Amino acid sequence: MKKYFLILTLLLKIAIEGIGKTISIADPNLLYSEGKYEEAYSMYEKLIKQGIVSEVLYYNLANAAYKTGRYAEAVLNYKKALRINPKNSDARFNLKITQQMLIDKKTDYTEVGLSKILHTIRYSLSMDGWAWLQILWLFLAVFSFVAVYLVSQIQLKKVLFLLSFLFLIPAGISFGFAQWQFAELHTPEAVIMSSSVNVYSEPSENSTVLFILHGGSSVDIIQSKDQWMKISFEGEKIGWLKAENTALVQIP
Amino acid sequence: MQAQSFNAYVSKSKVAVGERFKLTYKLENLPLKDFRIAPLEGFSIVGGPYQSQSTTIINGQFSQSFEVSYYISANKTGKFTIQPASISANNSIIKSNAIEIEVVEGNVSAGNNTPSSSGNMQTVPPPTAGNSSGNDAYITATANRNSVYEGEPIALTIQLVSAYNSVSLEEIKYPEIKGGWVQDVDDAVDTRFRQEIVNGKRLNVATLRKSILIPQRSGQLIFDPVTARILVQKVIRTGNIWDDFFYGGQVKEERLNLKSGKITFNVLPLPEENRPASFTNAVGKFTLKVDIDKTELEANDAATLKVTIAGEGNLMLIEKPSIVFPNSFEVYDPQVNDKYKITSTGVTGSKTFEYLIIPRNGGNYTIGPIKFSYFDPKQKKYIELSSDSIKLKVNGTVVANPLVSANREVEFVGQDIRYIDDKNEVRTWDGNYFFRSALYFILTIVPFLLIALILVFRKKLFFYSKNPDEIRIKKASSVAVKRLKTAKKMLDENQKDAYFEEINKALLQYLRDKFGIEYAAINKDRIQETLQQKSIPKELIERLLAVLESCEMARFAPPGNEAQTDIYNETADIITTIEKQLFA
């Protein structure tokens, strides 16, 4: 019994915190708090270059990048932090602020009506949060199904039988939200790092320039071909740009 | 080569405070370009700059000179230096010389200027105060009243009175007023001299300035003397008949320094008692008018509310009336329009406050009544005016907001990113999500598997057969075990009879439940027969029967303690073995 309990606690711990080691970022945090953003930035960046992957580190690096005017870097790192934890509302807020500083305006469709409500619900839990919630509902369904055979009252049996099926609905919804976040996390995305980039109609510099994107704008990658990427900006503006001008929103 | 020079000189190097003298800069053969004089410390410029130019040709030598002159006067005693002036020529800056000036107290008069009045103060009792030099010319400051309420306008008149026919005003200085607000009357003042009879003398009187003074503090308000310098032409009867006949005497120019008397006003504070809450510093006599451009409008449309205060008094100092608007109204700070005229009797006109209001929610609203109050200095009391209340119908959705509160939405006044996460220890990310991990799939499949298993094996797992015999067979051993436990308890309590009774019952009930042998039909043969059918070993049946016999015996026989525990163990062993046999 004790053994099972131990395993259960361990599982919960993993679910909540994830496995991983701890590192100290006290020094750059102190520099940041003293307003030495440039120094803080280079220290955060050094840690990232050492291969340390951490939501907090990406977020803090992005903050320092913002404070030193590196808006493209800031966008990239806020997005990375959000890849690890889409629930990080601070990163989401700061990303919005940073995007206001950019040249290219991106319409935010998450601001109005139903999509705002869905957006709020979606990010009220992390992807794993939704996954665990789905498991919980499934087990509740099983328990009420088992209970059907354990109770003797016919009326109660009926209710429990119905419940066991009803519990499958929130389980399905939870799965949907988890899957939605999963899809978003796996959408290949890139951030423009050069101050301005031409987007061509074909993967060739001899083709027509369709539009110009500026530093910090983020694009969805549709296809990659040699040094070229087919991208879409705001969904409908589609074209080819050179991959060297961008950085992938990718966590090593 | 022409001689070039840039020199500065003054008409006097030792002057009295307030005395006027000439400062001249002379440029020889230099262009007058970018001419700049240094700030004059301790002096003020009273005239100038005056420019003159001369060109001479001597022996074919062409020379040109410029002169720039100022009239300046010293402000205080001491030694001062007039710093060099500069011009630019040939791409360089050329500076003049500096000049030392000594300024002394009193009258170091120059030329034919008569010493002006310094002593000899003659104060004409208020409201008119004057000071003259020999009563031939003086300046007066007149106020229409001496004792006023805070905010009540006073009319001030400054006049120059002169016995001379030819007077020109060279300089006049009006005092600064602390604790009061001064504005000249709008109508142009006629500054020409008119002849008036003053104290039986025919004198020339010119009104220099008419203004309105509004005291803003209670207590003593002092209007300092006005100082002026005039140039007069004096006719001196020389006795020379010729001169007297043709010119009325010899004419002599003279400069006079004039100074009016100071006026002290007694400013009364506005009474504290009965001061209405709507009082916003208005003193005088006013009327109130409130208009709105529309009484029915759509939500989010703008309406203009106009509050007009008209009348006589300190209009310019009236503050906006406080109006309580409904909570859902967005109200901007009013636009203020002043329309007033300052006359020698005071200030008349109107002041309009235009409020732009935007109702955000539909509904019927009432604004006001708007209150305005003023202090009437004549009646020495406050008077409060009140407008009719304004009804406003706003079409649009009605948002329930029964609580009228002064709360306002907290709005961002600045924008910045949020602070860093200042945890010093951070956990690195392992790159694994729970979603779609092996554990996730297992945990998702397990419930469905469990349901499937339940559906398949529900008959084995859960008894809910209607046949009571089947239930009994299933429960037989556990019932027997329960009875044996009770028996053991009896043994411990040394209740011998009850002990054997329980053992006996345990066995009999077991046999009934398991094998369906009714109590009534129990006998050795029956047991033997039934158990053999179930292929229970003969030896075991013998043991069972032996136990049953022992129980029977023990109930009637005298105690044989040593056997008691054995029987208990034996019974348990028999039941266990039978169970094993049945399921083997």
PDB file of N, CA, C and O in Angstrom, chain B residues 213-264:
ATOM      1  N   LEU B 213      -8.542  96.336  -9.811  1.00  0.00           N
ATOM      2  CA  LEU B 213      -7.743  95.540  -8.878  1.00  0.00           C
ATOM      3  C   LEU B 213      -8.690  94.650  -8.091  1.00  0.00           C
ATOM      4  O   LEU B 213      -9.638  95.134  -7.482  1.00  0.00           O
ATOM      5  N   ILE B 214      -8.439  93.371  -8.152  1.00  0.00           N
ATOM      6  CA  ILE B 214      -9.280  92.457  -7.378  1.00  0.00           C
ATOM      7  C   ILE B 214      -8.419  91.801  -6.305  1.00  0.00           C
ATOM      8  O   ILE B 214      -7.514  91.016  -6.607  1.00  0.00           O
ATOM      9  N   PRO B 215      -8.652  92.112  -5.046  1.00  0.00           N
ATOM     10  CA  PRO B 215      -7.845  91.505  -3.983  1.00  0.00           C
ATOM     11  C   PRO B 215      -8.193  90.019  -3.849  1.00  0.00           C
ATOM     12  O   PRO B 215      -9.352  89.656  -3.939  1.00  0.00           O
ATOM     13  N   GLN B 216      -7.157  89.220  -3.664  1.00  0.00           N
ATOM     14  CA  GLN B 216      -7.408  87.784  -3.569  1.00  0.00           C
ATOM     15  C   GLN B 216      -7.075  87.234  -2.185  1.00  0.00           C
ATOM     16  O   GLN B 216      -7.203  86.046  -1.958  1.00  0.00           O
ATOM     17  N   ARG B 217      -6.656  88.097  -1.316  1.00  0.00           N
ATOM     18  CA  ARG B 217      -6.363  87.670   0.055  1.00  0.00           C
ATOM     19  C   ARG B 217      -6.979  88.684   0.989  1.00  0.00           C
ATOM     20  O   ARG B 217      -7.030  89.876   0.662  1.00  0.00           O
ATOM     21  N   SER B 218      -7.386  88.226   2.125  1.00  0.00           N
ATOM     22  CA  SER B 218      -7.886  89.188   3.089  1.00  0.00           C
ATOM     23  C   SER B 218      -6.714  89.766   3.867  1.00  0.00           C
ATOM     24  O   SER B 218      -5.623  89.217   3.862  1.00  0.00           O
ATOM     25  N   GLY B 219      -6.937  90.897   4.487  1.00  0.00           N
ATOM     26  CA  GLY B 219      -5.864  91.559   5.224  1.00  0.00           C
ATOM     27  C   GLY B 219      -5.555  92.883   4.552  1.00  0.00           C
ATOM     28  O   GLY B 219      -6.396  93.473   3.880  1.00  0.00           O
ATOM     29  N   GLN B 220      -4.288  93.326   4.730  1.00  0.00           N
ATOM     30  CA  GLN B 220      -3.914  94.607   4.132  1.00  0.00           C
ATOM     31  C   GLN B 220      -3.335  94.383   2.753  1.00  0.00           C
ATOM     32  O   GLN B 220      -2.482  93.531   2.546  1.00  0.00           O
ATOM     33  N   LEU B 221      -3.831  95.113   1.792  1.00  0.00           N
ATOM     34  CA  LEU B 221      -3.280  95.061   0.443  1.00  0.00           C
ATOM     35  C   LEU B 221      -2.675  96.425   0.169  1.00  0.00           C
ATOM     36  O   LEU B 221      -3.348  97.444   0.285  1.00  0.00           O
ATOM     37  N   ILE B 222      -1.379  96.434  -0.166  1.00  0.00           N
ATOM     38  CA  ILE B 222      -0.695  97.714  -0.348  1.00  0.00           C
ATOM     39  C   ILE B 222      -0.434  97.958  -1.815  1.00  0.00           C
ATOM     40  O   ILE B 222       0.086  97.089  -2.524  1.00  0.00           O
ATOM     41  N   PHE B 223      -0.866  99.119  -2.261  1.00  0.00           N
ATOM     42  CA  PHE B 223      -0.549  99.547  -3.617  1.00  0.00           C
ATOM     43  C   PHE B 223       0.613 100.520  -3.492  1.00  0.00           C
ATOM     44  O   PHE B 223       0.467 101.629  -2.997  1.00  0.00           O
ATOM     45  N   ASP B 224       1.793 100.064  -3.910  1.00  0.00           N
ATOM     46  CA  ASP B 224       3.003 100.867  -3.769  1.00  0.00           C
ATOM     47  C   ASP B 224       2.953 102.079  -4.688  1.00  0.00           C
ATOM     48  O   ASP B 224       2.203 102.095  -5.666  1.00  0.00           O
ATOM     49  N   PRO B 225       3.776 103.095  -4.384  1.00  0.00           N
ATOM     50  CA  PRO B 225       3.733 104.312  -5.195  1.00  0.00           C
ATOM     51  C   PRO B 225       4.094 104.039  -6.657  1.00  0.00           C
ATOM     52  O   PRO B 225       4.915 103.172  -6.958  1.00  0.00           O
ATOM     53  N   VAL B 226       3.484 104.831  -7.508  1.00  0.00           N
ATOM     54  CA  VAL B 226       3.831 104.826  -8.917  1.00  0.00           C
ATOM     55  C   VAL B 226       4.956 105.839  -9.074  1.00  0.00           C
ATOM     56  O   VAL B 226       4.887 106.931  -8.515  1.00  0.00           O
ATOM     57  N   THR B 227       5.998 105.492  -9.782  1.00  0.00           N
ATOM     58  CA  THR B 227       7.072 106.467 -10.000  1.00  0.00           C
ATOM     59  C   THR B 227       7.120 106.833 -11.473  1.00  0.00           C
ATOM     60  O   THR B 227       6.862 105.998 -12.328  1.00  0.00           O
ATOM     61  N   ALA B 228       7.444 108.090 -11.729  1.00  0.00           N
ATOM     62  CA  ALA B 228       7.515 108.552 -13.117  1.00  0.00           C
ATOM     63  C   ALA B 228       8.565 109.632 -13.239  1.00  0.00           C
ATOM     64  O   ALA B 228       8.957 110.251 -12.249  1.00  0.00           O
ATOM     65  N   ARG B 229       9.067 109.760 -14.451  1.00  0.00           N
ATOM     66  CA  ARG B 229       9.958 110.879 -14.706  1.00  0.00           C
ATOM     67  C   ARG B 229       9.399 111.645 -15.888  1.00  0.00           C
ATOM     68  O   ARG B 229       9.026 111.059 -16.899  1.00  0.00           O
ATOM     69  N   ILE B 230       9.322 112.950 -15.695  1.00  0.00           N
ATOM     70  CA  ILE B 230       8.773 113.774 -16.773  1.00  0.00           C
ATOM     71  C   ILE B 230       9.758 114.867 -17.138  1.00  0.00           C
ATOM     72  O   ILE B 230      10.657 115.208 -16.363  1.00  0.00           O
ATOM     73  N   LEU B 231       9.583 115.359 -18.323  1.00  0.00           N
ATOM     74  CA  LEU B 231      10.397 116.485 -18.799  1.00  0.00           C
ATOM     75  C   LEU B 231       9.448 117.651 -18.982  1.00  0.00           C
ATOM     76  O   LEU B 231       8.447 117.538 -19.695  1.00  0.00           O
ATOM     77  N   VAL B 232       9.756 118.735 -18.294  1.00  0.00           N
ATOM     78  CA  VAL B 232       8.855 119.898 -18.410  1.00  0.00           C
ATOM     79  C   VAL B 232       9.648 121.090 -18.952  1.00  0.00           C
ATOM     80  O   VAL B 232      10.877 121.144 -18.859  1.00  0.00           O
ATOM     81  N   GLN B 233       8.910 121.971 -19.517  1.00  0.00           N
ATOM     82  CA  GLN B 233       9.535 123.232 -19.947  1.00  0.00           C
ATOM     83  C   GLN B 233       9.036 124.316 -19.015  1.00  0.00           C
ATOM     84  O   GLN B 233       7.842 124.585 -18.929  1.00  0.00           O
ATOM     85  N   LYS B 234       9.993 124.858 -18.299  1.00  0.00           N
ATOM     86  CA  LYS B 234       9.653 125.881 -17.316  1.00  0.00           C
ATOM     87  C   LYS B 234       9.854 127.255 -17.957  1.00  0.00           C
ATOM     88  O   LYS B 234      10.831 127.483 -18.665  1.00  0.00           O
ATOM     89  N   VAL B 235       8.945 128.093 -17.696  1.00  0.00           N
ATOM     90  CA  VAL B 235       9.105 129.467 -18.198  1.00  0.00           C
ATOM     91  C   VAL B 235       9.610 130.301 -17.032  1.00  0.00           C
ATOM     92  O   VAL B 235       9.012 130.327 -15.954  1.00  0.00           O
ATOM     93  N   ILE B 236      10.750 130.892 -17.247  1.00  0.00           N
ATOM     94  CA  ILE B 236      11.306 131.725 -16.167  1.00  0.00           C
ATOM     95  C   ILE B 236      11.207 133.175 -16.595  1.00  0.00           C
ATOM     96  O   ILE B 236      11.678 133.582 -17.678  1.00  0.00           O
ATOM     97  N   ARG B 237      10.526 133.877 -15.808  1.00  0.00           N
ATOM     98  CA  ARG B 237      10.409 135.300 -16.137  1.00  0.00           C
ATOM     99  C   ARG B 237      11.738 135.935 -15.782  1.00  0.00           C
ATOM    100  O   ARG B 237      12.144 135.962 -14.639  1.00  0.00           O
ATOM    101  N   THR B 238      12.423 136.356 -16.808  1.00  0.00           N
ATOM    102  CA  THR B 238      13.782 136.864 -16.599  1.00  0.00           C
ATOM    103  C   THR B 238      13.811 138.353 -16.304  1.00  0.00           C
ATOM    104  O   THR B 238      14.808 138.897 -15.858  1.00  0.00           O
ATOM    105  N   GLY B 239      12.705 138.951 -16.582  1.00  0.00           N
ATOM    106  CA  GLY B 239      12.709 140.390 -16.438  1.00  0.00           C
ATOM    107  C   GLY B 239      13.015 141.072 -17.751  1.00  0.00           C
ATOM    108  O   GLY B 239      12.796 142.269 -17.929  1.00  0.00           O
ATOM    109  N   ASN B 240      13.560 140.257 -18.646  1.00  0.00           N
ATOM    110  CA  ASN B 240      13.835 140.765 -19.976  1.00  0.00           C
ATOM    111  C   ASN B 240      12.522 140.938 -20.706  1.00  0.00           C
ATOM    112  O   ASN B 240      11.801 139.969 -20.978  1.00  0.00           O
ATOM    113  N   ILE B 241      12.164 142.118 -20.998  1.00  0.00           N
ATOM    114  CA  ILE B 241      10.859 142.417 -21.574  1.00  0.00           C
ATOM    115  C   ILE B 241      10.695 141.733 -22.913  1.00  0.00           C
ATOM    116  O   ILE B 241       9.658 141.180 -23.242  1.00  0.00           O
ATOM    117  N   TRP B 242      11.744 141.704 -23.627  1.00  0.00           N
ATOM    118  CA  TRP B 242      11.728 141.122 -24.967  1.00  0.00           C
ATOM    119  C   TRP B 242      11.329 139.661 -24.918  1.00  0.00           C
ATOM    120  O   TRP B 242      10.419 139.189 -25.563  1.00  0.00           O
ATOM    121  N   ASP B 243      12.087 138.956 -24.075  1.00  0.00           N
ATOM    122  CA  ASP B 243      11.780 137.534 -23.933  1.00  0.00           C
ATOM    123  C   ASP B 243      10.383 137.310 -23.406  1.00  0.00           C
ATOM    124  O   ASP B 243       9.614 136.496 -23.917  1.00  0.00           O
ATOM    125  N   ASP B 244      10.084 138.041 -22.337  1.00  0.00           N
ATOM    126  CA  ASP B 244       8.788 137.865 -21.705  1.00  0.00           C
ATOM    127  C   ASP B 244       7.658 138.124 -22.674  1.00  0.00           C
ATOM    128  O   ASP B 244       6.640 137.446 -22.706  1.00  0.00           O
ATOM    129  N   PHE B 245       7.870 139.102 -23.515  1.00  0.00           N
ATOM    130  CA  PHE B 245       6.817 139.484 -24.420  1.00  0.00           C
ATOM    131  C   PHE B 245       6.580 138.422 -25.492  1.00  0.00           C
ATOM    132  O   PHE B 245       5.481 137.988 -25.736  1.00  0.00           O
ATOM    133  N   PHE B 246       7.713 137.972 -26.061  1.00  0.00           N
ATOM    134  CA  PHE B 246       7.543 137.032 -27.177  1.00  0.00           C
ATOM    135  C   PHE B 246       7.358 135.584 -26.752  1.00  0.00           C
ATOM    136  O   PHE B 246       6.625 134.834 -27.348  1.00  0.00           O
ATOM    137  N   TYR B 247       8.100 135.203 -25.740  1.00  0.00           N
ATOM    138  CA  TYR B 247       8.060 133.763 -25.377  1.00  0.00           C
ATOM    139  C   TYR B 247       7.373 133.511 -24.059  1.00  0.00           C
ATOM    140  O   TYR B 247       7.279 132.396 -23.598  1.00  0.00           O
ATOM    141  N   GLY B 248       6.933 134.581 -23.412  1.00  0.00           N
ATOM    142  CA  GLY B 248       6.326 134.431 -22.086  1.00  0.00           C
ATOM    143  C   GLY B 248       7.396 134.140 -21.070  1.00  0.00           C
ATOM    144  O   GLY B 248       7.138 133.649 -19.984  1.00  0.00           O
ATOM    145  N   GLY B 249       8.627 134.418 -21.382  1.00  0.00           N
ATOM    146  CA  GLY B 249       9.724 134.169 -20.434  1.00  0.00           C
ATOM    147  C   GLY B 249      10.739 133.265 -21.072  1.00  0.00           C
ATOM    148  O   GLY B 249      10.536 132.694 -22.155  1.00  0.00           O
ATOM    149  N   GLN B 250      11.833 133.113 -20.392  1.00  0.00           N
ATOM    150  CA  GLN B 250      12.869 132.230 -20.917  1.00  0.00           C
ATOM    151  C   GLN B 250      12.455 130.773 -20.646  1.00  0.00           C
ATOM    152  O   GLN B 250      11.965 130.433 -19.576  1.00  0.00           O
ATOM    153  N   VAL B 251      12.607 129.933 -21.606  1.00  0.00           N
ATOM    154  CA  VAL B 251      12.199 128.544 -21.448  1.00  0.00           C
ATOM    155  C   VAL B 251      13.382 127.699 -20.991  1.00  0.00           C
ATOM    156  O   VAL B 251      14.469 127.794 -21.546  1.00  0.00           O
ATOM    157  N   LYS B 252      13.109 126.889 -19.972  1.00  0.00           N
ATOM    158  CA  LYS B 252      14.183 126.067 -19.438  1.00  0.00           C
ATOM    159  C   LYS B 252      13.648 124.646 -19.286  1.00  0.00           C
ATOM    160  O   LYS B 252      12.559 124.438 -18.735  1.00  0.00           O
ATOM    161  N   GLU B 253      14.346 123.710 -19.806  1.00  0.00           N
ATOM    162  CA  GLU B 253      13.886 122.321 -19.673  1.00  0.00           C
ATOM    163  C   GLU B 253      14.303 121.754 -18.329  1.00  0.00           C
ATOM    164  O   GLU B 253      15.396 122.023 -17.846  1.00  0.00           O
ATOM    165  N   GLU B 254      13.419 120.947 -17.771  1.00  0.00           N
ATOM    166  CA  GLU B 254      13.759 120.368 -16.479  1.00  0.00           C
ATOM    167  C   GLU B 254      13.184 118.966 -16.364  1.00  0.00           C
ATOM    168  O   GLU B 254      12.085 118.683 -16.844  1.00  0.00           O
ATOM    169  N   ARG B 255      13.951 118.077 -15.770  1.00  0.00           N
ATOM    170  CA  ARG B 255      13.442 116.711 -15.545  1.00  0.00           C
ATOM    171  C   ARG B 255      12.959 116.613 -14.121  1.00  0.00           C
ATOM    172  O   ARG B 255      13.642 117.042 -13.202  1.00  0.00           O
ATOM    173  N   LEU B 256      11.815 116.001 -13.919  1.00  0.00           N
ATOM    174  CA  LEU B 256      11.286 115.854 -12.574  1.00  0.00           C
ATOM    175  C   LEU B 256      11.004 114.373 -12.296  1.00  0.00           C
ATOM    176  O   LEU B 256      10.455 113.670 -13.144  1.00  0.00           O
ATOM    177  N   ASN B 257      11.403 113.913 -11.127  1.00  0.00           N
ATOM    178  CA  ASN B 257      11.034 112.553 -10.702  1.00  0.00           C
ATOM    179  C   ASN B 257       9.818 112.658  -9.818  1.00  0.00           C
ATOM    180  O   ASN B 257       9.824 113.378  -8.815  1.00  0.00           O
ATOM    181  N   LEU B 258       8.775 111.949 -10.200  1.00  0.00           N
ATOM    182  CA  LEU B 258       7.523 112.029  -9.450  1.00  0.00           C
ATOM    183  C   LEU B 258       7.219 110.683  -8.809  1.00  0.00           C
ATOM    184  O   LEU B 258       7.585 109.630  -9.304  1.00  0.00           O
ATOM    185  N   LYS B 259       6.506 110.780  -7.721  1.00  0.00           N
ATOM    186  CA  LYS B 259       6.178 109.552  -6.995  1.00  0.00           C
ATOM    187  C   LYS B 259       4.817 109.756  -6.371  1.00  0.00           C
ATOM    188  O   LYS B 259       4.580 110.781  -5.708  1.00  0.00           O
ATOM    189  N   SER B 260       3.905 108.813  -6.601  1.00  0.00           N
ATOM    190  CA  SER B 260       2.587 108.967  -5.969  1.00  0.00           C
ATOM    191  C   SER B 260       2.659 108.416  -4.560  1.00  0.00           C
ATOM    192  O   SER B 260       3.650 107.808  -4.165  1.00  0.00           O
ATOM    193  N   GLY B 261       1.625 108.622  -3.815  1.00  0.00           N
ATOM    194  CA  GLY B 261       1.586 108.046  -2.477  1.00  0.00           C
ATOM    195  C   GLY B 261       1.166 106.599  -2.578  1.00  0.00           C
ATOM    196  O   GLY B 261       0.743 106.117  -3.620  1.00  0.00           O
ATOM    197  N   LYS B 262       1.375 105.840  -1.498  1.00  0.00           N
ATOM    198  CA  LYS B 262       0.920 104.448  -1.553  1.00  0.00           C
ATOM    199  C   LYS B 262      -0.474 104.365  -0.941  1.00  0.00           C
ATOM    200  O   LYS B 262      -0.841 105.176  -0.095  1.00  0.00           O
ATOM    201  N   ILE B 263      -1.218 103.395  -1.407  1.00  0.00           N
ATOM    202  CA  ILE B 263      -2.577 103.230  -0.909  1.00  0.00           C
ATOM    203  C   ILE B 263      -2.654 101.899  -0.183  1.00  0.00           C
ATOM    204  O   ILE B 263      -2.168 100.878  -0.661  1.00  0.00           O
ATOM    205  N   THR B 264      -3.233 101.938   0.966  1.00  0.00           N
ATOM    206  CA  THR B 264      -3.423 100.706   1.714  1.00  0.00           C
ATOM    207  C   THR B 264      -4.904 100.369   1.711  1.00  0.00           C
ATOM    208  O   THR B 264      -5.729 101.201   2.094  1.00  0.00           O
TER     209      THR B 264
END
